[in-house]
Tab-separated table of C-alpha atoms and ligand atoms in Angstrom:
chain	number	residue	atom	x	y	z
A	1	MET	CA	-6.935	11.744	26.807
A	2	SER	CA	-8.094	14.965	28.485
A	3	GLY	CA	-11.163	16.451	26.936
A	4	ALA	CA	-12.015	13.281	25.025
A	5	ARG	CA	-15.741	12.698	25.002
A	6	LEU	CA	-16.921	9.638	23.132
A	7	ASP	CA	-20.588	9.475	22.249
A	8	THR	CA	-21.077	5.787	22.013
A	9	ALA	CA	-22.282	2.941	24.128
A	10	ILE	CA	-21.112	0.183	21.765
A	11	TRP	CA	-17.490	-0.878	21.532
A	12	ILE	CA	-16.196	-3.535	19.146
A	13	SER	CA	-12.976	-5.023	20.514
A	14	GLU	CA	-10.817	-6.389	17.728
A	15	TYR	CA	-7.834	-8.364	19.033
A	16	MET	CA	-4.820	-7.738	16.771
A	17	THR	CA	-2.663	-9.962	19.000
A	18	PRO	CA	-3.450	-11.495	22.412
A	19	TRP	CA	-2.100	-8.247	23.905
A	20	ASP	CA	-3.326	-5.590	21.509
A	21	VAL	CA	-6.927	-4.547	21.082
A	22	TYR	CA	-8.360	-2.016	18.632
A	23	LEU	CA	-11.543	-0.572	20.154
A	24	HIS	CA	-13.926	0.592	17.434
A	25	GLY	CA	-16.698	2.823	18.806
A	26	ALA	CA	-20.074	2.256	17.152
A	27	THR	CA	-23.315	4.200	17.278
A	28	ARG	CA	-25.538	1.454	15.854
A	29	VAL	CA	-25.511	-2.246	15.075
A	30	LEU	CA	-27.211	-2.630	11.701
A	31	GLU	CA	-27.019	-6.424	11.488
A	32	GLN	CA	-25.578	-9.177	13.600
A	33	ARG	CA	-26.037	-12.892	13.097
A	34	ILE	CA	-24.322	-16.242	12.861
A	35	THR	CA	-24.331	-17.507	9.288
A	36	ASP	CA	-23.456	-21.042	8.157
A	37	HIS	CA	-19.820	-19.928	7.843
A	38	GLN	CA	-19.014	-17.050	10.187
A	39	GLU	CA	-20.276	-14.416	12.588
A	40	LEU	CA	-21.553	-11.427	10.584
A	41	THR	CA	-21.760	-7.916	12.048
A	42	ILE	CA	-22.439	-4.639	10.273
A	43	ILE	CA	-22.198	-1.479	12.375
A	44	GLU	CA	-22.382	2.263	12.027
A	45	SER	CA	-18.985	3.234	13.481
A	46	GLY	CA	-18.433	6.632	15.098
A	47	ALA	CA	-15.528	7.792	12.950
A	48	TYR	CA	-15.293	5.621	9.805
A	49	GLY	CA	-18.908	5.170	8.740
A	50	LYS	CA	-20.496	1.783	8.238
A	51	ALA	CA	-18.279	-1.271	8.614
A	52	LEU	CA	-18.321	-5.030	8.050
A	53	ILE	CA	-16.888	-7.362	10.685
A	54	LEU	CA	-16.575	-11.142	10.249
A	55	ASP	CA	-15.678	-13.510	13.086
A	56	GLY	CA	-14.621	-10.484	15.106
A	57	LYS	CA	-12.181	-9.358	12.370
A	58	TRP	CA	-12.673	-5.903	10.863
A	59	GLN	CA	-13.111	-6.353	7.067
A	60	SER	CA	-13.693	-2.842	5.762
A	61	SER	CA	-15.275	0.510	6.573
A	62	VAL	CA	-16.780	3.109	4.264
A	63	GLU	CA	-14.289	5.885	5.052
A	64	ASP	CA	-11.028	4.028	4.415
A	65	GLU	CA	-11.855	0.886	2.361
A	66	PHE	CA	-10.509	2.540	-0.810
A	67	LEU	CA	-7.018	2.269	0.699
A	68	TYR	CA	-7.491	-1.503	0.654
A	69	HIS	CA	-9.577	-2.217	-2.456
A	70	GLU	CA	-7.668	0.047	-4.857
A	71	ALA	CA	-4.356	-1.313	-3.546
A	72	LEU	CA	-5.648	-4.890	-3.965
A	73	VAL	CA	-7.010	-4.575	-7.510
A	74	HIS	CA	-5.056	-2.124	-9.655
A	75	PRO	CA	-1.444	-3.359	-9.443
A	76	ALA	CA	-2.697	-6.708	-10.784
A	77	MET	CA	-4.898	-5.152	-13.476
A	78	LEU	CA	-1.971	-2.962	-14.595
A	79	GLN	CA	0.227	-6.079	-14.827
A	80	VAL	CA	-1.959	-7.407	-17.692
A	81	THR	CA	-2.205	-5.679	-21.082
A	82	ALA	CA	-5.976	-5.968	-21.593
A	83	PRO	CA	-7.676	-7.785	-18.692
A	84	ARG	CA	-10.921	-9.231	-20.087
A	85	ARG	CA	-11.832	-12.118	-17.746
A	86	VAL	CA	-11.401	-11.536	-14.011
A	87	LEU	CA	-12.084	-13.977	-11.166
A	88	VAL	CA	-12.712	-12.579	-7.675
A	89	LEU	CA	-12.506	-14.986	-4.730
A	90	GLY	CA	-14.420	-13.623	-1.734
A	91	GLY	CA	-15.006	-9.871	-1.879
A	92	GLY	CA	-18.372	-9.954	-0.086
A	93	GLU	CA	-18.854	-6.178	0.128
A	94	GLY	CA	-18.761	-5.724	-3.653
A	95	ALA	CA	-15.957	-3.135	-3.477
A	96	THR	CA	-13.390	-5.372	-5.211
A	97	ILE	CA	-15.700	-5.933	-8.197
A	98	ARG	CA	-16.411	-2.162	-8.151
A	99	GLU	CA	-12.713	-1.523	-8.739
A	100	VAL	CA	-12.374	-4.284	-11.373
A	101	LEU	CA	-15.331	-2.925	-13.345
A	102	ARG	CA	-13.572	0.442	-13.753
A	103	TRP	CA	-11.436	-1.255	-16.474
A	104	LYS	CA	-12.969	-0.813	-19.953
A	105	ALA	CA	-11.463	-4.033	-21.377
A	106	VAL	CA	-13.211	-6.177	-18.753
A	107	GLU	CA	-15.886	-8.362	-20.362
A	108	GLN	CA	-16.569	-10.877	-17.576
A	109	VAL	CA	-16.164	-10.849	-13.802
A	110	LEU	CA	-16.972	-13.986	-11.801
A	111	MET	CA	-17.235	-13.297	-8.060
A	112	VAL	CA	-17.293	-16.367	-5.798
A	113	ASP	CA	-18.148	-15.819	-2.154
A	114	ILE	CA	-18.891	-18.682	0.220
A	115	ASP	CA	-21.458	-16.753	2.217
A	116	GLY	CA	-24.669	-15.606	0.552
A	117	GLU	CA	-25.857	-14.042	3.794
A	118	VAL	CA	-22.773	-11.792	3.939
A	119	VAL	CA	-23.256	-10.701	0.339
A	120	ALA	CA	-26.984	-10.042	0.873
A	121	ALA	CA	-26.307	-8.014	4.029
A	122	CYS	CA	-23.616	-5.966	2.233
A	123	ARG	CA	-25.942	-5.334	-0.718
A	124	ARG	CA	-28.546	-4.086	1.747
A	125	HIS	CA	-26.437	-2.040	4.136
A	126	LEU	CA	-23.277	-1.021	2.220
A	127	PRO	CA	-24.295	0.683	-1.064
A	128	GLU	CA	-21.418	3.135	-0.461
A	129	MET	CA	-19.038	0.215	-1.042
A	130	HIS	CA	-20.582	-1.765	-3.918
A	131	GLN	CA	-22.003	1.372	-5.623
A	132	GLY	CA	-24.376	-0.779	-7.679
A	133	SER	CA	-21.641	-3.110	-8.990
A	134	PHE	CA	-23.758	-6.170	-8.275
A	135	GLU	CA	-26.100	-4.986	-11.057
A	136	ASP	CA	-23.350	-4.645	-13.684
A	137	PRO	CA	-24.214	-6.985	-16.633
A	138	ARG	CA	-20.568	-8.128	-16.852
A	139	LEU	CA	-20.776	-9.644	-13.354
A	140	GLU	CA	-21.657	-13.230	-12.494
A	141	LEU	CA	-22.067	-13.696	-8.710
A	142	ARG	CA	-21.760	-17.262	-7.461
A	143	ILE	CA	-22.201	-18.376	-3.862
A	144	GLY	CA	-19.777	-21.207	-3.174
A	145	ASP	CA	-16.361	-22.261	-1.892
A	146	ALA	CA	-13.601	-20.635	-3.935
A	147	MET	CA	-11.509	-23.825	-3.786
A	148	GLU	CA	-14.291	-25.944	-5.268
A	149	VAL	CA	-15.187	-23.404	-7.970
A	150	LEU	CA	-11.525	-23.161	-9.010
A	151	ARG	CA	-11.356	-26.951	-9.253
A	152	ASP	CA	-14.568	-27.245	-11.309
A	153	GLU	CA	-14.458	-24.042	-13.372
A	154	GLU	CA	-12.665	-24.582	-16.679
A	155	GLY	CA	-11.347	-21.694	-18.756
A	156	GLU	CA	-8.595	-19.165	-18.307
A	157	TRP	CA	-8.604	-15.956	-16.297
A	158	ASP	CA	-6.521	-12.862	-17.083
A	159	VAL	CA	-6.567	-11.759	-13.442
A	160	VAL	CA	-7.443	-13.702	-10.272
A	161	ILE	CA	-8.046	-11.618	-7.145
A	162	SER	CA	-8.247	-13.299	-3.750
A	163	ASP	CA	-10.111	-10.971	-1.406
A	164	LEU	CA	-10.655	-13.491	1.363
A	165	SER	CA	-10.971	-13.057	5.089
A	166	ASP	CA	-7.870	-13.804	7.121
A	167	PRO	CA	-6.993	-17.516	7.391
A	168	ILE	CA	-8.092	-17.782	11.024
A	169	GLU	CA	-8.485	-20.996	12.972
A	170	GLU	CA	-11.673	-22.761	11.822
A	171	GLY	CA	-12.468	-19.815	9.500
A	172	PRO	CA	-13.691	-20.561	5.961
A	173	SER	CA	-10.578	-19.346	4.143
A	174	PHE	CA	-7.413	-20.937	5.537
A	175	GLU	CA	-7.175	-23.628	2.787
A	176	LEU	CA	-6.859	-20.863	0.211
A	177	PHE	CA	-3.412	-19.813	1.371
A	178	THR	CA	-1.650	-23.107	0.505
A	179	THR	CA	0.572	-24.446	-2.277
A	180	GLU	CA	-2.276	-26.665	-3.465
A	181	HIS	CA	-4.606	-23.700	-3.897
A	182	PHE	CA	-1.959	-21.513	-5.522
A	183	ALA	CA	-1.109	-24.320	-7.984
A	184	LEU	CA	-4.801	-24.525	-8.919
A	185	VAL	CA	-4.894	-20.757	-9.468
A	186	ARG	CA	-1.843	-20.967	-11.730
A	187	GLU	CA	-3.554	-23.685	-13.785
A	188	ARG	CA	-6.559	-21.428	-14.312
A	189	LEU	CA	-4.509	-18.303	-15.045
A	190	ALA	CA	-3.653	-17.146	-18.581
A	191	SER	CA	0.102	-17.474	-19.262
A	192	ASP	CA	0.494	-13.662	-19.115
A	193	GLY	CA	-2.055	-13.287	-16.299
A	194	ALA	CA	-1.708	-11.921	-12.760
A	195	PHE	CA	-2.791	-13.249	-9.363
A	196	VAL	CA	-3.086	-11.012	-6.301
A	197	LEU	CA	-4.226	-11.726	-2.785
A	198	GLN	CA	-4.731	-10.052	0.528
A	199	ALA	CA	-1.898	-11.697	2.420
A	200	GLY	CA	-2.171	-10.607	6.056
A	201	ALA	CA	-0.776	-7.852	8.245
A	202	THR	CA	2.849	-6.769	7.833
A	203	SER	CA	3.550	-5.133	11.198
A	204	PRO	CA	6.836	-6.484	12.634
A	205	VAL	CA	5.015	-8.650	15.209
A	206	GLU	CA	2.264	-9.929	12.907
A	207	MET	CA	4.024	-10.467	9.583
A	208	ASP	CA	4.833	-14.170	10.047
A	209	VAL	CA	1.796	-15.276	8.024
A	210	HIS	CA	2.491	-12.713	5.286
A	211	VAL	CA	6.090	-13.809	4.829
A	212	ARG	CA	5.115	-17.479	4.733
A	213	VAL	CA	2.350	-16.776	2.218
A	214	ILE	CA	4.924	-15.030	0.010
A	215	ASN	CA	7.267	-18.009	0.347
A	216	THR	CA	4.409	-20.399	-0.408
A	217	LEU	CA	3.491	-18.445	-3.533
A	218	ALA	CA	7.135	-18.476	-4.619
A	219	GLN	CA	6.988	-22.312	-4.735
A	220	VAL	CA	4.358	-21.998	-7.486
A	221	PHE	CA	4.949	-18.708	-9.330
A	222	PRO	CA	8.292	-17.544	-10.756
A	223	GLN	CA	7.562	-13.891	-10.004
A	224	VAL	CA	6.131	-12.736	-6.644
A	225	ARG	CA	5.983	-9.235	-5.177
A	226	SER	CA	5.100	-8.281	-1.594
A	227	TYR	CA	3.610	-4.823	-1.100
A	228	GLN	CA	1.428	-3.143	1.496
A	229	SER	CA	-1.069	-0.391	2.187
A	230	GLN	CA	-1.901	1.621	5.301
A	231	VAL	CA	-5.570	1.251	6.206
A	232	PRO	CA	-6.184	3.058	9.532
A	233	THR	CA	-9.030	0.795	10.696
A	234	TYR	CA	-6.823	-2.275	10.297
A	235	ALA	CA	-4.355	-0.702	12.762
A	236	SER	CA	-1.499	-2.683	11.148
A	237	PRO	CA	-0.338	-2.270	7.524
A	238	ILE	CA	-2.098	-4.815	5.263
A	239	GLY	CA	0.131	-6.924	3.039
A	240	PHE	CA	-0.608	-8.047	-0.492
A	241	ALA	CA	1.092	-10.590	-2.724
A	242	LEU	CA	1.211	-10.126	-6.502
A	243	ALA	CA	2.235	-13.185	-8.554
A	244	SER	CA	2.779	-13.784	-12.259
A	245	ASN	CA	4.660	-15.937	-14.752
A	246	ARG	CA	6.092	-12.742	-16.220
A	247	PRO	CA	8.433	-10.209	-14.565
A	248	ILE	CA	6.591	-7.721	-12.331
A	249	GLU	CA	7.503	-4.076	-12.984
A	250	SER	CA	8.264	-2.834	-9.454
A	251	ARG	CA	9.202	0.709	-10.536
A	252	PRO	CA	6.541	1.586	-13.123
A	253	ASP	CA	6.919	4.992	-14.759
A	254	PRO	CA	4.305	7.235	-13.068
A	255	ASP	CA	3.466	9.176	-16.254
A	256	ALA	CA	2.960	5.948	-18.220
A	257	VAL	CA	0.673	4.583	-15.474
A	258	ASP	CA	-1.333	7.811	-15.465
A	259	ARG	CA	-1.794	7.498	-19.229
A	260	THR	CA	-2.870	3.853	-18.954
A	261	LEU	CA	-5.409	4.644	-16.221
A	262	ALA	CA	-6.752	7.588	-18.224
A	263	ASP	CA	-7.077	5.570	-21.452
A	264	HIS	CA	-8.228	2.184	-20.121
A	265	THR	CA	-10.394	2.891	-17.075
A	266	THR	CA	-13.373	5.033	-16.110
A	267	GLY	CA	-11.215	6.767	-13.454
A	268	GLY	CA	-12.584	7.803	-10.041
A	269	PHE	CA	-9.558	6.626	-8.038
A	270	ARG	CA	-8.820	8.026	-4.579
A	271	LEU	CA	-5.570	6.210	-3.862
A	272	ILE	CA	-4.090	4.927	-7.093
A	273	ASP	CA	-2.249	7.028	-9.660
A	274	GLY	CA	1.233	6.696	-11.119
A	275	GLU	CA	2.973	8.300	-8.160
A	276	SER	CA	1.044	6.385	-5.474
A	277	LEU	CA	1.563	3.070	-7.267
A	278	LEU	CA	5.326	3.597	-7.433
A	279	GLY	CA	5.428	4.040	-3.660
A	280	LEU	CA	3.017	1.188	-2.952
A	281	LEU	CA	5.112	-1.400	-4.795
A	282	GLN	CA	8.328	-0.746	-2.823
A	283	THR	CA	8.691	-3.595	-0.294
A	284	PRO	CA	10.117	-2.270	3.025
A	285	ALA	CA	13.558	-3.590	3.971
A	286	TYR	CA	12.379	-5.363	7.164
A	287	VAL	CA	9.864	-7.360	5.096
A	288	ARG	CA	12.423	-8.172	2.403
A	289	ARG	CA	14.887	-9.390	5.018
A	290	ALA	CA	12.219	-11.579	6.650
A	291	MET	CA	11.358	-13.014	3.227
A	292	GLU	CA	15.022	-13.884	2.592
A	293	ARG	CA	15.156	-15.819	5.890
A	294	GLU	CA	11.828	-17.616	5.412
A	295	SER	CA	11.887	-21.311	4.496
A	296	ARG	CA	8.452	-22.491	5.679
A	297	ILE	CA	5.438	-22.865	3.408
A	298	TYR	CA	1.719	-23.505	3.865
A	299	THR	CA	0.104	-26.688	2.588
A	300	LEU	CA	-3.289	-28.294	3.178
A	301	ALA	CA	-1.524	-30.563	5.690
A	302	ALA	CA	0.019	-27.519	7.396
A	303	PRO	CA	-2.247	-24.539	6.670
A	304	PRO	CA	-1.954	-21.059	8.208
A	305	ARG	CA	-3.433	-20.395	11.607
A	306	TYR	CA	-3.943	-16.653	11.724
A	307	PHE	CA	-4.620	-15.166	15.156
A	308	GLY	CA	-8.368	-15.321	15.842
A	309	SER	CA	-10.958	-18.090	15.646
A	310	GLY	CA	-13.935	-18.749	13.439
A	311	ARG	CA	-16.964	-21.000	13.561
A	312	GLY	CA	-15.485	-23.942	11.726
A	313	LYS	CA	-16.156	-24.916	8.154
A	314	THR	CA	-19.588	-26.504	7.890
B	401	LIG	N1	-10.977	-6.887	3.215
B	401	LIG	C1	-11.076	-8.123	3.965
B	401	LIG	C2	-9.727	-8.485	4.537
B	401	LIG	O1	-8.762	-7.772	4.276
B	401	LIG	O2	-9.654	-9.463	5.269
B	401	LIG	C3	-11.694	-9.222	3.128
B	401	LIG	C4	-13.060	-8.829	2.683
B	401	LIG	S1	-14.266	-9.920	2.193
B	401	LIG	C5	-15.522	-9.494	3.302
B	401	LIG	C6	-13.820	-11.541	2.713
B	401	LIG	C7	-14.798	-12.533	2.112
B	401	LIG	O3	-14.191	-13.817	1.960
B	401	LIG	C8	-16.069	-12.773	2.957
B	401	LIG	O4	-17.191	-12.245	2.296
B	401	LIG	C9	-16.137	-14.303	3.111
B	401	LIG	O5	-17.457	-14.796	3.053
B	401	LIG	C10	-15.273	-14.755	1.942
B	401	LIG	N2	-14.713	-16.107	2.060
B	401	LIG	C11	-14.049	-16.649	3.098
B	401	LIG	N3	-13.684	-17.920	2.817
B	401	LIG	C12	-14.118	-18.192	1.543
B	401	LIG	C13	-14.052	-19.321	0.677
B	401	LIG	N4	-13.485	-20.483	1.087
B	401	LIG	N5	-14.594	-19.225	-0.566
B	401	LIG	C14	-15.190	-18.067	-0.970
B	401	LIG	N6	-15.309	-16.963	-0.189
B	401	LIG	C15	-14.768	-17.027	1.063
């Protein structure tokens, strides 16, 4: 590009597919190490502020993470009348719990992340993301495998939010995109509760995992909704899956949503309001058509293998 002058000597190459690379220019590496579960990198990027990268996969950056975390959390919270007990699986940066804690009815949030080193590094380097949420008295932070905690943790949750890294080969999260895991979530979910997960990219050439995750969820939950958000540093649109035992309102009245957010939350949203939510929940035709054709599901015997590779579960 003529006239482009890039002041950086550090480039993070994120492979979206074997043939597509997103080059993120960085001015500083704030932390980089191999933990027991994954490769952890925190950088100061040139354009989007500080960012977390795990196993070479971009997780979030300060300047555009709200487009992910608000889209992940609030459709599910709005699906439940008065969400009191919320379970967050993953969510290392603390931005998902930040969004959950905006809801006044919330009495207890349990956040389970497998990697204490990731959480500690995010607490240290990414205060713009967690904004002190780790100190909220309603939060219990537990370091452990989400699958095991779900199996052992009794009690019912009003909302379960799966904010896990992509199910890459030998990554720590691929078992949590299977019928077995989703059935366990449904057991732990209140009958009128909601379950939402980050469900992979939805670009036409990457959406295979997303569509199969939706189909896998549909084996367990009677109501499932695919939606997506545009997060520039992900390059591709990011897909979400919202599941419930009750019908999901896909065309919520914007004025009613605005009233609910005003009455039941502390506000401060940058993406979500009634109008934005209405648009967000409309599943594009190409995704709907792919969902109609999909017959495959993910199980522990045949889990997802998202493009990319991790360090192997230890
Ligand atoms: N926004 C990101 C995305 O869209 O992929 C996800 C963010 S968050 C950093 C992902 C978190 O999932 C990480 O902190 C990672 O440690 C956690 N994680 C991965 N596998 C897990 C498991 N089996 N149990 C609990 N946490 C897990």
